Amino acid sequence: MVDHRISLTRYLVEQQRVHGHIPSELRLLLEVVARACKRISFAVNKGDLGDAMGSAGSENVQGEMQKKLDIIANETLIEANEWGGHLAAMASEEMEGIYIVPNRYPQGEYLLLFDPLDGSSNIDVNVSIGTIFSVLRKPEGHPGVQDADFLQPGNRQVAAGYCVYGPQTTLVLTVGDGVAMFTLDREQGSFILTRENVRIAEDTQEFAINMSNMRHWDAPVRRYIDECLAGAEGPRGKNFNMRWIASMVADVHRILSRGGLFMYPWDKREPHKPGKLRLMYEANPMGWLIEQAGGAATNGRQRILDIQPGQLHERVSVILGSKNEVERVTSYHSAT
Ligand code: AHG
Ligand code: MN
Ligand code: MN
């Protein structure tokens, strides 16, 4: 039986050849990242049958305890990408500094940033987790690569995506021509196009936020959530549902699949930090995907993709999803 399904490879070749959207080097990069995600998926799916569960007993630059799978996923992405000649360097949530491609390999023109395993608190309880990645072009005009080369706003990304390890393993990707989703066919070991031109409804009745932090929120966020909780009898005139998976990848995947609003806002627990989530390898790639699907992403006051980064691991307040809801929350911030 002839397989008429479109594989990731064919989708990328067509993006390169037919639409002229991506050069062959970027196509190669995305294929390598997808293969690395497939390997991470197999490690994740072993669970207690493998030896990748539990804590690694070390702390990362974020001051968070690392899980074994955080490190395995990080090493998998480094090893898969360093020899191909498409990258100049990589940056990861799990590494303090940038990782420059070793001299024994050719250097390329792209920079790859990633959260190798997002939602790590869910690893040991069998809840969906994922890998998030973002691709920038290395700035020209100087040999080699420096830390500052990574400090580009999210509107300079050339590709962004994630792979969610859930009931299905699904790769979600944009190269600036809309959002496409590829489901892993485990029998053939290939990612198959299952959705493209994904669109998010501009309105929603579903919000995602960690409610246990309510007493720490700023007034605009508090006002928005109070109005949602007041339901049909309140100012919104409709009832809302709530979801919080504590894996950004899984919450964003739900929003790309059926709409919704996701918020991890600044709160006064650590007032010196602008938020919990990281700009370069969580908010920027997710923000671009959401915008490419017709949604919006701000930090309450500014489009996330326009934020000029000051340092590699900087954090940001995140409000993203259905456009009209993001605009409402953002308007509450500008009213203060
Ligand atoms: P990571 O596991 O990469 O550190 O990311 C976890 C993030 C994000 O995925 C999720 O939305 C958020 O942390 C959950 O935070 P809480 O546990 O505070 O709800
Ligand atoms: Mn994360
Ligand atoms: Mn992580």
XYZ file of C-alpha atoms and ligand atoms in Angstrom:
357
model
C 0.000 0.000 0.000
C 1.463 3.363 -1.042
C 1.815 5.808 1.850
C 0.297 9.141 0.729
C 0.872 10.793 4.095
C 3.233 13.780 4.226
C 6.304 13.229 6.390
C 8.180 16.015 8.185
C 10.954 15.621 5.631
C 8.589 16.176 2.703
C 6.922 19.135 4.455
C 10.319 20.762 5.011
C 11.497 20.030 1.445
C 8.344 21.692 0.155
C 8.832 24.647 2.504
C 12.340 24.925 1.058
C 11.627 24.240 -2.627
C 8.067 25.361 -3.209
C 7.725 28.267 -0.800
C 11.381 29.291 -0.614
C 10.770 29.771 3.090
C 13.754 27.918 4.442
C 17.276 27.274 3.151
C 18.578 23.709 3.097
C 20.776 24.293 6.171
C 17.706 25.198 8.234
C 15.842 22.191 6.849
C 18.726 19.960 7.951
C 18.738 21.618 11.404
C 15.018 20.963 11.923
C 15.328 17.337 10.803
C 18.174 16.821 13.291
C 16.182 18.411 16.122
C 13.177 16.197 15.271
C 15.372 13.076 15.378
C 16.743 14.158 18.774
C 13.167 14.651 20.048
C 12.302 11.151 18.845
C 15.180 9.755 20.902
C 14.088 11.776 23.952
C 10.540 10.462 23.471
C 11.779 6.867 23.612
C 13.757 7.612 26.799
C 10.705 9.302 28.364
C 8.388 6.449 27.385
C 10.589 3.842 29.138
C 9.658 5.362 32.502
C 10.626 3.099 35.406
C 11.648 0.372 32.965
C 14.706 2.471 32.148
C 17.131 4.213 34.500
C 16.231 7.781 33.526
C 13.714 8.592 36.238
C 14.218 10.593 39.392
C 16.612 13.328 40.404
C 20.096 13.794 39.016
C 21.152 15.183 42.407
C 22.482 18.381 40.786
C 21.236 21.959 40.420
C 21.079 23.981 37.186
C 21.841 27.640 36.603
C 18.232 28.437 37.469
C 18.779 27.061 40.976
C 16.415 24.164 40.197
C 17.095 20.519 41.043
C 17.775 18.656 37.806
C 16.027 15.430 36.901
C 18.022 12.717 35.130
C 15.854 13.249 32.047
C 16.678 16.992 31.994
C 20.323 16.029 31.558
C 19.679 13.128 29.156
C 17.510 15.374 26.957
C 20.136 18.128 27.040
C 22.950 15.733 26.070
C 20.802 14.173 23.340
C 20.220 17.577 21.713
C 23.907 18.568 21.971
C 25.191 15.270 20.534
C 22.642 15.246 17.702
C 23.355 18.827 16.619
C 27.056 19.544 17.162
C 28.553 17.652 14.158
C 26.142 18.606 11.346
C 27.772 21.887 10.325
C 24.472 23.808 10.541
C 25.072 25.424 13.947
C 27.554 27.923 15.358
C 26.448 27.372 18.968
C 23.673 26.240 21.293
C 22.126 27.507 24.541
C 20.034 25.541 27.010
C 18.045 26.021 30.185
C 20.334 23.350 31.638
C 23.644 25.030 30.786
C 24.955 28.282 32.299
C 26.938 29.427 29.276
C 26.600 28.968 25.523
C 27.919 25.772 23.915
C 30.122 26.635 20.947
C 30.385 23.897 18.297
C 33.815 22.281 18.822
C 36.560 23.134 16.300
C 36.659 19.517 15.057
C 33.277 20.183 13.426
C 32.332 22.794 10.774
C 30.550 25.870 12.116
C 27.190 26.896 10.648
C 25.174 30.113 10.621
C 22.418 29.194 13.090
C 22.025 29.386 16.844
C 19.829 26.779 18.563
C 18.261 27.457 21.964
C 16.227 24.929 23.914
C 14.504 23.879 27.060
C 15.450 20.226 26.693
C 12.742 19.003 29.016
C 9.882 21.279 29.970
C 7.539 20.338 32.799
C 10.137 18.317 34.705
C 7.981 18.211 37.838
C 5.653 15.932 35.829
C 8.272 13.339 34.794
C 7.785 11.089 37.822
C 3.970 11.240 37.710
C 3.507 10.246 34.055
C 2.030 13.563 32.912
C 2.872 15.113 29.507
C 6.248 16.883 29.220
C 8.162 18.186 26.235
C 11.115 19.831 24.506
C 10.976 23.484 23.370
C 13.356 24.925 20.750
C 14.075 28.243 19.063
C 16.360 29.023 16.097
C 18.136 32.330 15.466
C 20.583 33.315 12.757
C 24.101 34.084 13.974
C 24.736 37.823 13.478
C 27.252 38.514 10.688
C 30.212 40.804 10.778
C 32.501 38.963 13.153
C 34.226 35.562 13.219
C 33.211 32.968 15.792
C 30.290 33.357 18.173
C 29.807 35.295 21.405
C 27.202 35.247 24.181
C 25.803 38.548 22.907
C 24.953 36.893 19.557
C 22.120 35.068 21.335
C 20.567 38.229 22.788
C 18.132 38.817 19.917
C 14.420 39.588 20.345
C 11.959 36.803 19.550
C 10.865 38.578 16.368
C 14.231 37.497 14.896
C 13.518 33.762 15.181
C 13.691 31.809 11.906
C 12.073 28.668 13.334
C 10.452 27.640 16.619
C 8.666 24.608 17.959
C 8.198 21.987 20.587
C 7.748 18.256 20.876
C 5.161 17.133 23.425
C 5.651 13.650 24.917
C 2.060 12.758 25.775
C -0.429 10.081 24.689
C 1.000 10.927 21.270
C 4.459 12.321 20.596
C 3.714 15.404 18.492
C 6.160 17.866 16.960
C 4.709 21.368 16.477
C 6.640 23.768 14.262
C 6.613 27.159 12.569
C 9.080 28.612 10.084
C 6.967 31.747 9.718
C 4.375 30.200 7.402
C 1.760 29.140 9.972
C 1.836 26.267 12.456
C 2.025 22.578 11.503
C 1.731 19.507 13.723
C 3.435 16.138 13.103
C 2.501 12.979 15.001
C 5.187 10.339 15.541
C 4.327 7.069 13.775
C 6.161 4.673 16.093
C 5.920 1.768 13.674
C 7.801 3.653 10.967
C 9.694 6.002 13.291
C 8.685 9.079 11.268
C 6.822 12.283 12.095
C 3.673 12.500 9.916
C 1.841 15.761 9.134
C -1.464 15.596 11.005
C -2.490 19.279 11.138
C -1.395 22.448 9.348
C -2.462 26.118 9.316
C -3.490 25.710 12.960
C -5.720 28.604 14.116
C -6.659 29.699 17.659
C -10.146 31.171 18.216
C -9.916 34.825 19.300
C -12.298 34.232 22.239
C -12.258 31.495 24.842
C -13.886 30.321 28.068
C -10.850 28.485 29.396
C -7.907 29.897 31.354
C -4.713 28.287 32.633
C -2.906 29.676 35.675
C -1.481 28.273 38.926
C -4.277 29.426 41.269
C -2.224 28.669 44.396
C -0.281 31.879 43.688
C -3.424 34.092 43.684
C -2.550 36.083 46.815
C 0.809 37.033 45.206
C -0.555 38.373 41.879
C -0.598 41.970 40.714
C -3.983 43.735 40.590
C -4.643 43.407 36.791
C -4.209 39.611 36.876
C -6.282 39.361 40.031
C -9.058 41.437 38.389
C -9.065 39.278 35.251
C -9.267 35.984 37.160
C -11.890 37.318 39.617
C -14.073 38.269 36.623
C -13.631 34.796 35.108
C -14.571 33.193 38.438
C -17.680 35.417 38.710
C -18.945 33.581 35.597
C -22.260 34.277 33.855
C -23.517 36.446 36.725
C -20.360 38.563 36.619
C -19.000 41.236 34.235
C -17.950 38.670 31.626
C -21.491 37.262 31.320
C -20.181 33.737 30.689
C -18.744 30.842 32.677
C -15.080 29.862 32.467
C -13.256 26.547 32.859
C -9.758 26.204 34.296
C -6.831 23.919 33.407
C -3.244 23.875 34.812
C -0.939 21.023 33.735
C 2.324 22.629 34.977
C 4.022 21.695 31.699
C 3.995 24.807 29.513
C 4.321 22.544 26.467
C 1.119 20.659 27.341
C -0.830 23.826 28.241
C 0.265 25.537 25.014
C -0.580 22.416 22.996
C -4.111 22.482 24.427
C -4.428 26.174 23.510
C -3.208 25.549 19.945
C -5.707 22.675 19.774
C -8.823 24.353 21.255
C -8.009 27.932 22.282
C -7.606 29.333 25.801
C -5.504 31.742 27.815
C -2.234 30.774 29.569
C -0.713 32.987 32.246
C 2.419 32.710 34.333
C 2.467 36.347 35.516
C 4.922 38.205 37.700
C 4.096 37.741 41.368
C 5.442 39.157 44.588
C 7.035 35.929 45.859
C 10.285 36.953 44.138
C 9.558 40.592 43.174
C 13.018 41.112 41.643
C 12.268 38.465 38.999
C 10.008 39.611 36.111
C 8.359 36.152 36.060
C 9.100 32.423 36.334
C 9.335 31.408 32.692
C 12.441 32.012 30.601
C 12.279 34.425 27.678
C 14.752 32.901 25.225
C 13.708 29.240 25.184
C 10.173 29.171 26.588
C 8.314 32.468 26.005
C 9.844 33.416 22.629
C 9.313 30.104 20.787
C 5.863 29.591 22.321
C 4.961 33.234 21.699
C 5.824 32.948 18.000
C 3.859 29.712 17.587
C 0.823 31.316 19.253
C 1.067 34.432 17.042
C 1.514 32.290 13.914
C -1.782 30.592 14.848
C -3.600 33.929 15.195
C -3.171 34.362 18.953
C -1.202 36.935 20.976
C 1.601 36.869 23.576
C 2.554 39.729 25.921
C 4.221 40.221 29.285
C 1.229 42.305 30.349
C 2.625 45.471 28.857
C 4.623 44.558 25.733
C 4.592 41.978 22.909
C 6.916 39.217 24.109
C 8.616 38.921 20.720
C 9.654 42.585 20.879
C 11.457 42.296 24.227
C 15.188 42.989 23.829
C 16.926 40.343 25.984
C 19.532 41.551 28.490
C 20.847 38.124 29.460
C 20.528 34.548 28.277
C 18.435 33.113 31.101
C 16.269 36.117 31.825
C 12.737 35.473 32.963
C 9.523 37.084 31.797
C 5.869 37.337 32.742
C 3.809 35.382 30.182
C 0.228 35.985 29.026
C -0.547 34.137 25.791
C -3.351 32.495 23.810
C -6.695 33.655 22.400
C -6.137 37.153 21.073
C -9.121 38.961 22.645
C -8.378 37.585 26.116
C -4.688 38.520 25.921
C -5.698 42.022 24.823
C -8.148 42.260 27.732
C -5.529 41.271 30.346
C -2.986 43.604 28.728
C -5.529 46.475 28.807
C -6.054 45.863 32.542
C -2.287 46.321 33.002
C -2.210 49.603 31.063
C -5.145 50.821 33.152
C -2.882 50.744 36.261
P 10.772 23.428 33.486
O 10.334 22.067 33.927
O 11.488 23.422 32.175
O 11.507 24.163 34.568
O 9.447 24.287 33.187
C 8.391 24.253 34.078
C 7.602 25.521 33.902
C 6.514 25.392 32.847
O 6.632 24.266 32.042
C 5.230 25.333 33.639
O 4.199 26.048 33.011
C 5.609 25.981 34.953
O 7.007 25.798 35.139
C 4.876 25.343 36.102
O 5.219 26.104 37.239
P 4.529 25.731 38.656
O 5.083 24.380 39.014
O 4.987 26.844 39.564
O 3.044 25.723 38.440
Mn 10.431 24.795 30.932
Mn 13.194 22.409 31.531
